[in-house]
JSON list of N, CA and C in Angstrom, two decimals:
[
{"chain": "A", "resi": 1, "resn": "UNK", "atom": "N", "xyz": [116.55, 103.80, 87.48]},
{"chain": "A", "resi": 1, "resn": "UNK", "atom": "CA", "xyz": [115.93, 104.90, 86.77]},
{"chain": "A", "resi": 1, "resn": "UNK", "atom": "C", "xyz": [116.49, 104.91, 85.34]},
{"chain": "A", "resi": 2, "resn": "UNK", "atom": "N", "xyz": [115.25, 104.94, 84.64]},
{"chain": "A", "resi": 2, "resn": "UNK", "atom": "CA", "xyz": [116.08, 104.93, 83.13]},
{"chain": "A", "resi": 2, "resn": "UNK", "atom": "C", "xyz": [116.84, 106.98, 82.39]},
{"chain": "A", "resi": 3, "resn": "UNK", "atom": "N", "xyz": [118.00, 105.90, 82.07]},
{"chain": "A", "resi": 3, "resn": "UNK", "atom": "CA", "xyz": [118.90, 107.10, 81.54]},
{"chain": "A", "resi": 3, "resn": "UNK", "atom": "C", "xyz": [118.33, 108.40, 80.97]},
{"chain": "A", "resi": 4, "resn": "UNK", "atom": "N", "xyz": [117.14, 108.80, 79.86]},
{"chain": "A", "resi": 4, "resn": "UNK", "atom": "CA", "xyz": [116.31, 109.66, 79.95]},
{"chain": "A", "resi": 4, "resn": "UNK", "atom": "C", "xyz": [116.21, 109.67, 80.83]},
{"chain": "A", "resi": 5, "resn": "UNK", "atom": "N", "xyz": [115.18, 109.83, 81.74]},
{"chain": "A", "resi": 5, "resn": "UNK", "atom": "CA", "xyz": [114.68, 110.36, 82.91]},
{"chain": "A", "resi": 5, "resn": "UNK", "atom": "C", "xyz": [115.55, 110.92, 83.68]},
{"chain": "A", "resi": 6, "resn": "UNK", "atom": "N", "xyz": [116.85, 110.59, 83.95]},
{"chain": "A", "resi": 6, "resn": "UNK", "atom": "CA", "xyz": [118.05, 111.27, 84.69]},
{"chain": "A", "resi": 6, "resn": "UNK", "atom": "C", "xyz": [118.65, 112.35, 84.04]},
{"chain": "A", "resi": 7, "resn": "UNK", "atom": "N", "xyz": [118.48, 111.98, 82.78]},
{"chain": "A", "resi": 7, "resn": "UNK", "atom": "CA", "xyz": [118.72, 113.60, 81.94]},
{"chain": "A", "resi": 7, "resn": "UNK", "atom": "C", "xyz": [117.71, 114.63, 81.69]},
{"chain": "A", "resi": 8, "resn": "UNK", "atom": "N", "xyz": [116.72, 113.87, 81.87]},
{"chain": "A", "resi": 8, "resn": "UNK", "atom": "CA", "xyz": [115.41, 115.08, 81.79]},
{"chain": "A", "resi": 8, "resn": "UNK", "atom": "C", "xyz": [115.88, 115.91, 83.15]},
{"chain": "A", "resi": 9, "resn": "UNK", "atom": "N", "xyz": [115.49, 115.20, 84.06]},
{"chain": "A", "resi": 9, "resn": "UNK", "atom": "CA", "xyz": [115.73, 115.88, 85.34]},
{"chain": "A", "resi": 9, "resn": "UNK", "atom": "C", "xyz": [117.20, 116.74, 85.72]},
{"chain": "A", "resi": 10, "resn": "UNK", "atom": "N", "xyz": [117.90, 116.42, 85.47]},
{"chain": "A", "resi": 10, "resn": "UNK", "atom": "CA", "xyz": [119.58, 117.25, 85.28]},
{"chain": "A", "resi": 10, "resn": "UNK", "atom": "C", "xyz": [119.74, 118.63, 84.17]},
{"chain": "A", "resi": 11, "resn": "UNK", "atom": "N", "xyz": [118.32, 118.46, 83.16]},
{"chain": "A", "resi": 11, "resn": "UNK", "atom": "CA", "xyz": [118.67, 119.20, 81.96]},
{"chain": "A", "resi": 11, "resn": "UNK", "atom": "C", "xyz": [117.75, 120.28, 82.23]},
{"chain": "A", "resi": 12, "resn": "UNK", "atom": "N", "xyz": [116.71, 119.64, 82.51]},
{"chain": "A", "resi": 12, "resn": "UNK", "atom": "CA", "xyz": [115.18, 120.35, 82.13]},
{"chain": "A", "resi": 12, "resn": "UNK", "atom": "C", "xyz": [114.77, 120.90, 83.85]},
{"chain": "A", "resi": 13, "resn": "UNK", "atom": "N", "xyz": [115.22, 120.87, 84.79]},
{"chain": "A", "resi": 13, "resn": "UNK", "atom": "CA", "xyz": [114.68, 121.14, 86.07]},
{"chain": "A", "resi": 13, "resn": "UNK", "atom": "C", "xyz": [114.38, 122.55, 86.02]},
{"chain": "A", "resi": 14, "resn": "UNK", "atom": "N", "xyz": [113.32, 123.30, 86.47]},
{"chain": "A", "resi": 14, "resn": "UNK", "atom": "CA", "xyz": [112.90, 124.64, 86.84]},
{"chain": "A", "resi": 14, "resn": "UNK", "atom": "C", "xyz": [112.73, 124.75, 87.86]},
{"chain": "A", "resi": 15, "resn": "UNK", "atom": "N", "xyz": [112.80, 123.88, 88.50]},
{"chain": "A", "resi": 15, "resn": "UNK", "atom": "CA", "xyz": [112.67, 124.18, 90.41]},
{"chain": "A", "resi": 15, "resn": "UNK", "atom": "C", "xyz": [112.81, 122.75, 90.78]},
{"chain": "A", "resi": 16, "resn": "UNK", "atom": "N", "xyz": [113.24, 123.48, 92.15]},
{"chain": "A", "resi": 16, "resn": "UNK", "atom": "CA", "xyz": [114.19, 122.64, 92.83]},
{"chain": "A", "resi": 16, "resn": "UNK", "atom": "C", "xyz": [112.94, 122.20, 93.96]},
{"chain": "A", "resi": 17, "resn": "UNK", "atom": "N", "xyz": [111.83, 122.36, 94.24]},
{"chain": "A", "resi": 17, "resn": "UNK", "atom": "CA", "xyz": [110.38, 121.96, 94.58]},
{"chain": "A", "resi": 17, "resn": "UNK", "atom": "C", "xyz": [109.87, 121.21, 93.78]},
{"chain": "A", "resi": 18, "resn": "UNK", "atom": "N", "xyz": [109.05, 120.15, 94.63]},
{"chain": "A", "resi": 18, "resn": "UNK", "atom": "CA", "xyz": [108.15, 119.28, 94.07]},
{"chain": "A", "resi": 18, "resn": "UNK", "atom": "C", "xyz": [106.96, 119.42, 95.16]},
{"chain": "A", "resi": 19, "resn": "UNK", "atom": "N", "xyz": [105.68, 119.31, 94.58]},
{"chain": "A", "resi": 19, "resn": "UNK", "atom": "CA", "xyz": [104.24, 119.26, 95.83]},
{"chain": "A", "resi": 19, "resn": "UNK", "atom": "C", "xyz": [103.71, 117.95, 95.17]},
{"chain": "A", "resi": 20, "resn": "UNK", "atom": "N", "xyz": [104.22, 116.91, 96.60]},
{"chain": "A", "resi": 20, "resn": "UNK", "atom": "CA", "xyz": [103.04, 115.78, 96.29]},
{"chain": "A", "resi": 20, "resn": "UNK", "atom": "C", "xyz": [102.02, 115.56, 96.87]},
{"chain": "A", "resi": 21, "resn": "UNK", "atom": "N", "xyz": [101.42, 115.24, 96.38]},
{"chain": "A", "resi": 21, "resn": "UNK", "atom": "CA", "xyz": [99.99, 114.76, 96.92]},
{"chain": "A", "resi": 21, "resn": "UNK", "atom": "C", "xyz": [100.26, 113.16, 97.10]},
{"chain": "A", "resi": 22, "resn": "UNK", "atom": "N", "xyz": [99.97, 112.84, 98.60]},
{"chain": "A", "resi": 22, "resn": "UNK", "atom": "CA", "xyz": [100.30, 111.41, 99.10]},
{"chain": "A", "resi": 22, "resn": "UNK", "atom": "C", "xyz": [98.85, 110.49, 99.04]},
{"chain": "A", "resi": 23, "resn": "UNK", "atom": "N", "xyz": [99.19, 109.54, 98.79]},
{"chain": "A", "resi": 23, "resn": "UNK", "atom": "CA", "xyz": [98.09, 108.43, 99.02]},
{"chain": "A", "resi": 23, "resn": "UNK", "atom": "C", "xyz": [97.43, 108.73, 99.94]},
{"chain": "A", "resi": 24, "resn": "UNK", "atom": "N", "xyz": [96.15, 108.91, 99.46]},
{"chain": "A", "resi": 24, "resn": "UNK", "atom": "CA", "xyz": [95.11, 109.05, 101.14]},
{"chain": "A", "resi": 24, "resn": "UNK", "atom": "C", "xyz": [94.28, 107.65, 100.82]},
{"chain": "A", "resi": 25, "resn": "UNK", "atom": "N", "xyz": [94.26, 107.28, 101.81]},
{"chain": "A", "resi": 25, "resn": "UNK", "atom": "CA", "xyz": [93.25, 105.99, 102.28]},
{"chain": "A", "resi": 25, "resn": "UNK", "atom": "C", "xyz": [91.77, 106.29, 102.11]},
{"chain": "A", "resi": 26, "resn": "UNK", "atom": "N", "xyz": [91.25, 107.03, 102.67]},
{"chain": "A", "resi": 26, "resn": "UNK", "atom": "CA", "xyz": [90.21, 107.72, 103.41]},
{"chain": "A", "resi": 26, "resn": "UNK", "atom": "C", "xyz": [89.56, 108.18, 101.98]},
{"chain": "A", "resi": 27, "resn": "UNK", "atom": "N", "xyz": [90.33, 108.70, 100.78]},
{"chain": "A", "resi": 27, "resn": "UNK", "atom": "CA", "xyz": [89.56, 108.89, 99.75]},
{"chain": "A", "resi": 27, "resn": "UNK", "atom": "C", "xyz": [89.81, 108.20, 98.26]},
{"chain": "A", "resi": 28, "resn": "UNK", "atom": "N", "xyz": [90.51, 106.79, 98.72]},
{"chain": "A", "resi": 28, "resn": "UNK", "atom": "CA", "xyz": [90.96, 106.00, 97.32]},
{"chain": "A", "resi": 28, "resn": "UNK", "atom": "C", "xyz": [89.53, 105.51, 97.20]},
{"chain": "A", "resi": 29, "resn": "UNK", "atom": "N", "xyz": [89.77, 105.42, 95.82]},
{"chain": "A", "resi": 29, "resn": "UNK", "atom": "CA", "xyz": [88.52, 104.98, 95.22]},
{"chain": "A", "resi": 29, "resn": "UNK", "atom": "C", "xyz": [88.80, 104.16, 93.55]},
{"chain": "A", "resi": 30, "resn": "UNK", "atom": "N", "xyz": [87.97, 103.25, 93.19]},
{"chain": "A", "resi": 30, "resn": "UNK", "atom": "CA", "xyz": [88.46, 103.18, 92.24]},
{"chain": "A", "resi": 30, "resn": "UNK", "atom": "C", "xyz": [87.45, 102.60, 90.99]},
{"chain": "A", "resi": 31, "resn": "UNK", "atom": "N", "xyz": [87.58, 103.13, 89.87]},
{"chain": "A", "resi": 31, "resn": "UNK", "atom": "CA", "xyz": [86.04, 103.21, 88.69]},
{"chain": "A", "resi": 31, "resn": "UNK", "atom": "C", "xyz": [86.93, 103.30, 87.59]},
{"chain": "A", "resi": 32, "resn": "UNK", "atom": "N", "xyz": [86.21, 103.24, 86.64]},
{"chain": "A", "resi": 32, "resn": "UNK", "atom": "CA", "xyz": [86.43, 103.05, 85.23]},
{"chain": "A", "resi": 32, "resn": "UNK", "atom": "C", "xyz": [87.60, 103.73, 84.73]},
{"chain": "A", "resi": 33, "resn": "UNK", "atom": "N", "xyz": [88.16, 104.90, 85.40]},
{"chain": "A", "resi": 33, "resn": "UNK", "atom": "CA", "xyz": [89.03, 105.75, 85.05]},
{"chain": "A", "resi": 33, "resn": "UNK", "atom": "C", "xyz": [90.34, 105.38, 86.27]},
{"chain": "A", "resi": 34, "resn": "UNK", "atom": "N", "xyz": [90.24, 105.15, 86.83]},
{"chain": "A", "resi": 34, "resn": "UNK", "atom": "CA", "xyz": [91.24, 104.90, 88.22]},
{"chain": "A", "resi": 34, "resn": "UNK", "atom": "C", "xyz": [90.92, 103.06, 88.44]},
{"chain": "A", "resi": 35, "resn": "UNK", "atom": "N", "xyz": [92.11, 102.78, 87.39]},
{"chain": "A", "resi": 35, "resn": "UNK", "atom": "CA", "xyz": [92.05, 101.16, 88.11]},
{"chain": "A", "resi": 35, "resn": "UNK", "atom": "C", "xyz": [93.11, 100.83, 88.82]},
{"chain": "A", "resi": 36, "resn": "UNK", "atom": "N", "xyz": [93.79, 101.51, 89.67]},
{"chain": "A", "resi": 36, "resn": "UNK", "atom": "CA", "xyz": [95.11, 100.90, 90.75]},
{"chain": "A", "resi": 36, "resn": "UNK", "atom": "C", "xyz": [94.10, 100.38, 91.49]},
{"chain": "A", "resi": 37, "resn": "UNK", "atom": "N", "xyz": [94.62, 99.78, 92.03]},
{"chain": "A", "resi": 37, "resn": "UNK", "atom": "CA", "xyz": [94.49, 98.74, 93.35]},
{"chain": "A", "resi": 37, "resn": "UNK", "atom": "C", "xyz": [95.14, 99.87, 94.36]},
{"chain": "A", "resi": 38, "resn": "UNK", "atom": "N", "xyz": [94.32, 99.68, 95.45]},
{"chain": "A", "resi": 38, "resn": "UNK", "atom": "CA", "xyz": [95.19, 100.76, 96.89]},
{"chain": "A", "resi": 38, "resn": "UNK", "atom": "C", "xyz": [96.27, 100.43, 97.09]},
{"chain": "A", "resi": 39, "resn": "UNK", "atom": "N", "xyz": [97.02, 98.72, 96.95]},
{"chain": "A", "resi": 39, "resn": "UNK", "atom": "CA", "xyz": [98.45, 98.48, 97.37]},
{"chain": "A", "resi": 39, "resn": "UNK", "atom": "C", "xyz": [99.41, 99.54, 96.11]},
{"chain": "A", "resi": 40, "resn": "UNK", "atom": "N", "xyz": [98.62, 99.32, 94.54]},
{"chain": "A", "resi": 40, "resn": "UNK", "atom": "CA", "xyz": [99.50, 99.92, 93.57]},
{"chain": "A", "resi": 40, "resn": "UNK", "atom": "C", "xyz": [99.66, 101.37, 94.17]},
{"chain": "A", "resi": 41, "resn": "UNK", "atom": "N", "xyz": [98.22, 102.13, 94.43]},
{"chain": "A", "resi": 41, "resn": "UNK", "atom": "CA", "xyz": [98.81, 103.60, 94.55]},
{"chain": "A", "resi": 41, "resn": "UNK", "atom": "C", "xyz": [99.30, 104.06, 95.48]},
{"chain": "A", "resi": 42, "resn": "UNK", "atom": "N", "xyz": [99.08, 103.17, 96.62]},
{"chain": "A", "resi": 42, "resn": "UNK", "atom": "CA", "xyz": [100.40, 103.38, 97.55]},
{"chain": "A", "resi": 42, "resn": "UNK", "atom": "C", "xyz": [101.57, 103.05, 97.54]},
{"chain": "A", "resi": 43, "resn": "UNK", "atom": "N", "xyz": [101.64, 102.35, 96.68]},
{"chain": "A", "resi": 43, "resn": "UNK", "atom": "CA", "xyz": [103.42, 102.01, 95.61]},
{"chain": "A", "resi": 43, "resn": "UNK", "atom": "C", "xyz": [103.77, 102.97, 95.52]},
{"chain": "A", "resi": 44, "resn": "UNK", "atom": "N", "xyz": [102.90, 103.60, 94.42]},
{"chain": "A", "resi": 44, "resn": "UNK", "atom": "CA", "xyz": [103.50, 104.07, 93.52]},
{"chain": "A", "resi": 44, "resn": "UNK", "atom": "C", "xyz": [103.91, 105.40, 94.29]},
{"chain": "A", "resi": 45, "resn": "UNK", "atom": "N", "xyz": [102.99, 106.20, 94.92]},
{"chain": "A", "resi": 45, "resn": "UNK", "atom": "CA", "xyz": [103.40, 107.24, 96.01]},
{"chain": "A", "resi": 45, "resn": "UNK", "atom": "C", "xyz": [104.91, 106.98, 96.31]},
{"chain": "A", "resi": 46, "resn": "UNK", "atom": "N", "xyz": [104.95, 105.83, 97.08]},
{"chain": "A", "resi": 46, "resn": "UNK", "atom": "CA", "xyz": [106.44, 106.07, 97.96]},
{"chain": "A", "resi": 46, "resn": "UNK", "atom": "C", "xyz": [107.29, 105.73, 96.65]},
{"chain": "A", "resi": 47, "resn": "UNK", "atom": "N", "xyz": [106.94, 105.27, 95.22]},
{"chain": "A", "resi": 47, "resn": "UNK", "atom": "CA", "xyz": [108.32, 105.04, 94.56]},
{"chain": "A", "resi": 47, "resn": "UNK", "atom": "C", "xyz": [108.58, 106.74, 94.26]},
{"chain": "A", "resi": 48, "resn": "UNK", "atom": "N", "xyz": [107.45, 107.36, 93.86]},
{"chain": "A", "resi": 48, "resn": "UNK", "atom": "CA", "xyz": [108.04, 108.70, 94.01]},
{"chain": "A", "resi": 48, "resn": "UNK", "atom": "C", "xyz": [108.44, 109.64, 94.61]},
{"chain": "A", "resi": 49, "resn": "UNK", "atom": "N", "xyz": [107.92, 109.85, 95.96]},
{"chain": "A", "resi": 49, "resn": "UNK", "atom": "CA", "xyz": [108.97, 110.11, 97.14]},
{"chain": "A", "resi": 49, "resn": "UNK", "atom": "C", "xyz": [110.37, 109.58, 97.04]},
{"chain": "A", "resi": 50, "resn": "UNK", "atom": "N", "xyz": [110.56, 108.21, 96.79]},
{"chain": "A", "resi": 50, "resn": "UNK", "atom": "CA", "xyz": [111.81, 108.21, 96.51]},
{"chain": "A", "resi": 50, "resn": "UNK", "atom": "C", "xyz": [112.79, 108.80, 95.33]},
{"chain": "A", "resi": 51, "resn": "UNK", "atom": "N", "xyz": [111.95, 108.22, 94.47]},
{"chain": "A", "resi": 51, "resn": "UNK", "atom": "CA", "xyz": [112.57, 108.99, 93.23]},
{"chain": "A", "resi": 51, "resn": "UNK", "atom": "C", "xyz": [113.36, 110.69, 92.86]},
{"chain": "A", "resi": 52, "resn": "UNK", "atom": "N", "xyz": [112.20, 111.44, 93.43]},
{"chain": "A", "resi": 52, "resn": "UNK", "atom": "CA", "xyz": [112.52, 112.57, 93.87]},
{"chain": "A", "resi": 52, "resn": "UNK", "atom": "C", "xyz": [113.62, 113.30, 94.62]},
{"chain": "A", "resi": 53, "resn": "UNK", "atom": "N", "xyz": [113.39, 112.60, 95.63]},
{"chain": "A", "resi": 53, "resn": "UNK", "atom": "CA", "xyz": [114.53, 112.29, 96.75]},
{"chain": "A", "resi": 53, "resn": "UNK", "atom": "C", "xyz": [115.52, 112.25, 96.32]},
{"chain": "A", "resi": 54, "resn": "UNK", "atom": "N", "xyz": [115.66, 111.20, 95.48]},
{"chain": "A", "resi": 54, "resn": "UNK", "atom": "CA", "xyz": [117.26, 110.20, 94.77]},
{"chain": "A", "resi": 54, "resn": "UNK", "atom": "C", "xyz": [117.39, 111.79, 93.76]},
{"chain": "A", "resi": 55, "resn": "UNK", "atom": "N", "xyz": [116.48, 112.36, 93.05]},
{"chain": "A", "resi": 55, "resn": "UNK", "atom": "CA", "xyz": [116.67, 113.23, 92.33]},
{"chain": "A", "resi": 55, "resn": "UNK", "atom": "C", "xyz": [117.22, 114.52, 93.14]},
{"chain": "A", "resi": 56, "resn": "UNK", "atom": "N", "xyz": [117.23, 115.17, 94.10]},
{"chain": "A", "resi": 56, "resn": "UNK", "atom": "CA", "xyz": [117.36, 115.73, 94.85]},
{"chain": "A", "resi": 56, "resn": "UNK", "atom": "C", "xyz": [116.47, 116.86, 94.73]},
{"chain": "A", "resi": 57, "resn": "UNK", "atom": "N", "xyz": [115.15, 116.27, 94.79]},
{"chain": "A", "resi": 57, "resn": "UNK", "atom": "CA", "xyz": [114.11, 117.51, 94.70]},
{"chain": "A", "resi": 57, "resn": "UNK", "atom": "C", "xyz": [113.66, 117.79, 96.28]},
{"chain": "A", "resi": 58, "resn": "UNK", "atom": "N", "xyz": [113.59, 118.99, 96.51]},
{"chain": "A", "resi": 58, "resn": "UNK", "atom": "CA", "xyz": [112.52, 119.70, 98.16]},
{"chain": "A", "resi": 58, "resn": "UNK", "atom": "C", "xyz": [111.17, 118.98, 97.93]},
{"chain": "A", "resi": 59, "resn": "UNK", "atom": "N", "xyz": [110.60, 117.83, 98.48]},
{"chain": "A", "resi": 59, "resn": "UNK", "atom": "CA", "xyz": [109.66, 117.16, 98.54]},
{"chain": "A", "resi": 59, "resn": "UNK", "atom": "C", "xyz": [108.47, 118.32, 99.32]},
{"chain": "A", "resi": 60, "resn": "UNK", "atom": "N", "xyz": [107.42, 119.06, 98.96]},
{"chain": "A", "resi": 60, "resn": "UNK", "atom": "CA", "xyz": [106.56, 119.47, 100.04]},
{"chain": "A", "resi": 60, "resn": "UNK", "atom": "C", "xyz": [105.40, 118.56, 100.13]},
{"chain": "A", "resi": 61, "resn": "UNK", "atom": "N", "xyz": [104.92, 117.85, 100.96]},
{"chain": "A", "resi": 61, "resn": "UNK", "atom": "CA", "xyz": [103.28, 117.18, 100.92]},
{"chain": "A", "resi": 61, "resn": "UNK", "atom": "C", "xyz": [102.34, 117.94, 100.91]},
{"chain": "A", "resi": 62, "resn": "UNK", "atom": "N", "xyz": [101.50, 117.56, 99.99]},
{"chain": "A", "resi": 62, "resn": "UNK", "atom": "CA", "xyz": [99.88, 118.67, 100.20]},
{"chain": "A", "resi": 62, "resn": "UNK", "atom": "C", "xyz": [99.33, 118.35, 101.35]},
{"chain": "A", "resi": 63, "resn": "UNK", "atom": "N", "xyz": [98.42, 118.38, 102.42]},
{"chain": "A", "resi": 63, "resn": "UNK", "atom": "CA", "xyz": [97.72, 118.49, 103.47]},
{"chain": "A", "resi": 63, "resn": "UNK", "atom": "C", "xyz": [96.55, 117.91, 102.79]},
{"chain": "A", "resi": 64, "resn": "UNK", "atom": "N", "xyz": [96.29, 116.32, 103.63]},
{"chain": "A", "resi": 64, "resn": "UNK", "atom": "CA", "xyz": [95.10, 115.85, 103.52]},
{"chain": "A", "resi": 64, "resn": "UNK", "atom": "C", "xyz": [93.84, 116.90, 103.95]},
{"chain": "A", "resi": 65, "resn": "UNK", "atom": "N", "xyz": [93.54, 117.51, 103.13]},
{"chain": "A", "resi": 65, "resn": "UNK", "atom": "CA", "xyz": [92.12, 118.46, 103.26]},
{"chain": "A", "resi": 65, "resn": "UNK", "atom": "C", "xyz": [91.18, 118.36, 102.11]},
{"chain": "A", "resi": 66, "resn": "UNK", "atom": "N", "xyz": [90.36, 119.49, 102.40]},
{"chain": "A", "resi": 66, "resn": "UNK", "atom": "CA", "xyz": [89.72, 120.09, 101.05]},
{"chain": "A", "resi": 66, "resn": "UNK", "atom": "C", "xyz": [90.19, 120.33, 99.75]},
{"chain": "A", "resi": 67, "resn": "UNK", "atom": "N", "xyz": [89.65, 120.26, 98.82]},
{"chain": "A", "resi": 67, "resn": "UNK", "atom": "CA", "xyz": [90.70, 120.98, 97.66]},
{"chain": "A", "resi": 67, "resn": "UNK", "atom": "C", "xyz": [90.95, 122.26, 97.60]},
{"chain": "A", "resi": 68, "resn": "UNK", "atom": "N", "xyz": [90.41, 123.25, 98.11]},
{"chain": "A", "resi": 68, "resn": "UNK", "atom": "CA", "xyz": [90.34, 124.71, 98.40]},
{"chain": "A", "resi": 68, "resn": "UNK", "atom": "C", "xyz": [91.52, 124.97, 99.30]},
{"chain": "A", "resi": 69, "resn": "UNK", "atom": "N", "xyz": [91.44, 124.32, 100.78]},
{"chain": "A", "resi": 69, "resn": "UNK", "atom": "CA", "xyz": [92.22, 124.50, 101.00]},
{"chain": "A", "resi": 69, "resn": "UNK", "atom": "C", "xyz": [93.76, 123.74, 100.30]},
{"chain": "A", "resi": 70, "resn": "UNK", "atom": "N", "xyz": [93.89, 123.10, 100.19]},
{"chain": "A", "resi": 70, "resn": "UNK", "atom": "CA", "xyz": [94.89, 122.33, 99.53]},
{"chain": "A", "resi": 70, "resn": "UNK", "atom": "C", "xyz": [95.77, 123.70, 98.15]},
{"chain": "A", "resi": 71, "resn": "UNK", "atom": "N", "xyz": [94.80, 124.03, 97.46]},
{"chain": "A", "resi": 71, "resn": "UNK", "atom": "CA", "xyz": [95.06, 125.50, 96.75]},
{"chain": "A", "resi": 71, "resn": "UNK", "atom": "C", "xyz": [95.47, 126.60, 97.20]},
{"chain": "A", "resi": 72, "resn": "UNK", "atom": "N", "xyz": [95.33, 126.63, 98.49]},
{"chain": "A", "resi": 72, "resn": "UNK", "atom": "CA", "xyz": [94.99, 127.66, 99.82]},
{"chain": "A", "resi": 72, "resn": "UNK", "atom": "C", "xyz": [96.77, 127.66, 99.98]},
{"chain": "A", "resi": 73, "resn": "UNK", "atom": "N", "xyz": [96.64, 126.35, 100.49]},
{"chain": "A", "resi": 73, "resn": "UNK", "atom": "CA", "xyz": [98.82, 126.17, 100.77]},
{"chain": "A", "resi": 73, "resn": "UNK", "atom": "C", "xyz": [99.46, 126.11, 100.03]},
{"chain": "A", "resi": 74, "resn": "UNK", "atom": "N", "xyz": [99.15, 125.50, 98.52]},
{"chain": "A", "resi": 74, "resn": "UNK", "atom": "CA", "xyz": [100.36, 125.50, 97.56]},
{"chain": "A", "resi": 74, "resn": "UNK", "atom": "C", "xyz": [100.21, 127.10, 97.14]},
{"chain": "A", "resi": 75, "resn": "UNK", "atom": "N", "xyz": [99.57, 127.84, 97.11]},
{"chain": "A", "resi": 75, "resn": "UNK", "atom": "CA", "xyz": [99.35, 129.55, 97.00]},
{"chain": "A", "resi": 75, "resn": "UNK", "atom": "C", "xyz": [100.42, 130.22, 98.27]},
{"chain": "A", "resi": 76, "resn": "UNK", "atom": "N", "xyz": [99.89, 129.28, 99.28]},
{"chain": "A", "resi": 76, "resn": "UNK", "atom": "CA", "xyz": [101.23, 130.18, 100.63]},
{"chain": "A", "resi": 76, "resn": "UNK", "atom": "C", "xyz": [102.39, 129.90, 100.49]},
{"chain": "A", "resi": 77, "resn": "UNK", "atom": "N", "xyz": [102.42, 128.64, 99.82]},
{"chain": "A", "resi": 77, "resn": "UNK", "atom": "CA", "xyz": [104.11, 128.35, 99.71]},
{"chain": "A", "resi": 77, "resn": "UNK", "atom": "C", "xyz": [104.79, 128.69, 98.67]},
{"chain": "A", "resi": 78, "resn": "UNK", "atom": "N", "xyz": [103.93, 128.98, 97.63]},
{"chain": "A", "resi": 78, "resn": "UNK", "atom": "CA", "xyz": [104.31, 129.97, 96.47]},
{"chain": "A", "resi": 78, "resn": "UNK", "atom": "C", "xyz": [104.63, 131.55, 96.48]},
{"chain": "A", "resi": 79, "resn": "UNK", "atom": "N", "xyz": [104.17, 131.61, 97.27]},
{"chain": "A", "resi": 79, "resn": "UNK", "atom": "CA", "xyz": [103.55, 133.51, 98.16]},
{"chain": "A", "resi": 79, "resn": "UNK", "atom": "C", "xyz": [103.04, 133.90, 97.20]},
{"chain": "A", "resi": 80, "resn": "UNK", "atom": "N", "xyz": [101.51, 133.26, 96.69]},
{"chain": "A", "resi": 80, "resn": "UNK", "atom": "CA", "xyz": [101.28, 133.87, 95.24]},
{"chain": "A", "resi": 80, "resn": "UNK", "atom": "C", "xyz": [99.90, 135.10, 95.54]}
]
């Protein structure tokens, strides 16, 4: 991890939560605006799960759903 980035995160943190949204299979897609390859964005997912991790952030996953609902839980886990 480059040295910025370890100080961003040590300096600048406002919460000790992170909400990822994980690689879904079921809705990768990819066009003019989204050129990963499915192996890249499922890389890249778990490099940030790790990263996080190594950072010592509360990882929550969003729930492969709707986007409504998906708004629905990060609202409950916020208690907003």
């Amino acid at each position: 991890m480059p040295p910025h980035v370890a100080a961003a995160t040590k300096n600048s943190r406002y919460n000790a939560r992170v909400f990822l949204a994980p690689y879904w299979d079921e809705i990768f897609t990819q066009d003019t605006e989204r050129k990963q390859t499915r192996a890249a964005a499922e890389a890249r997912c778990a490099v940030m799960r790790e990263t996080y991790t190594a950072l010592g952030y509360q990882i929550t996953e969003l729930p492969r759903t709707d986007i409504a609902s998906r708004a629905d839980f990060v609202s409950a886990q916020l208690a907003l």
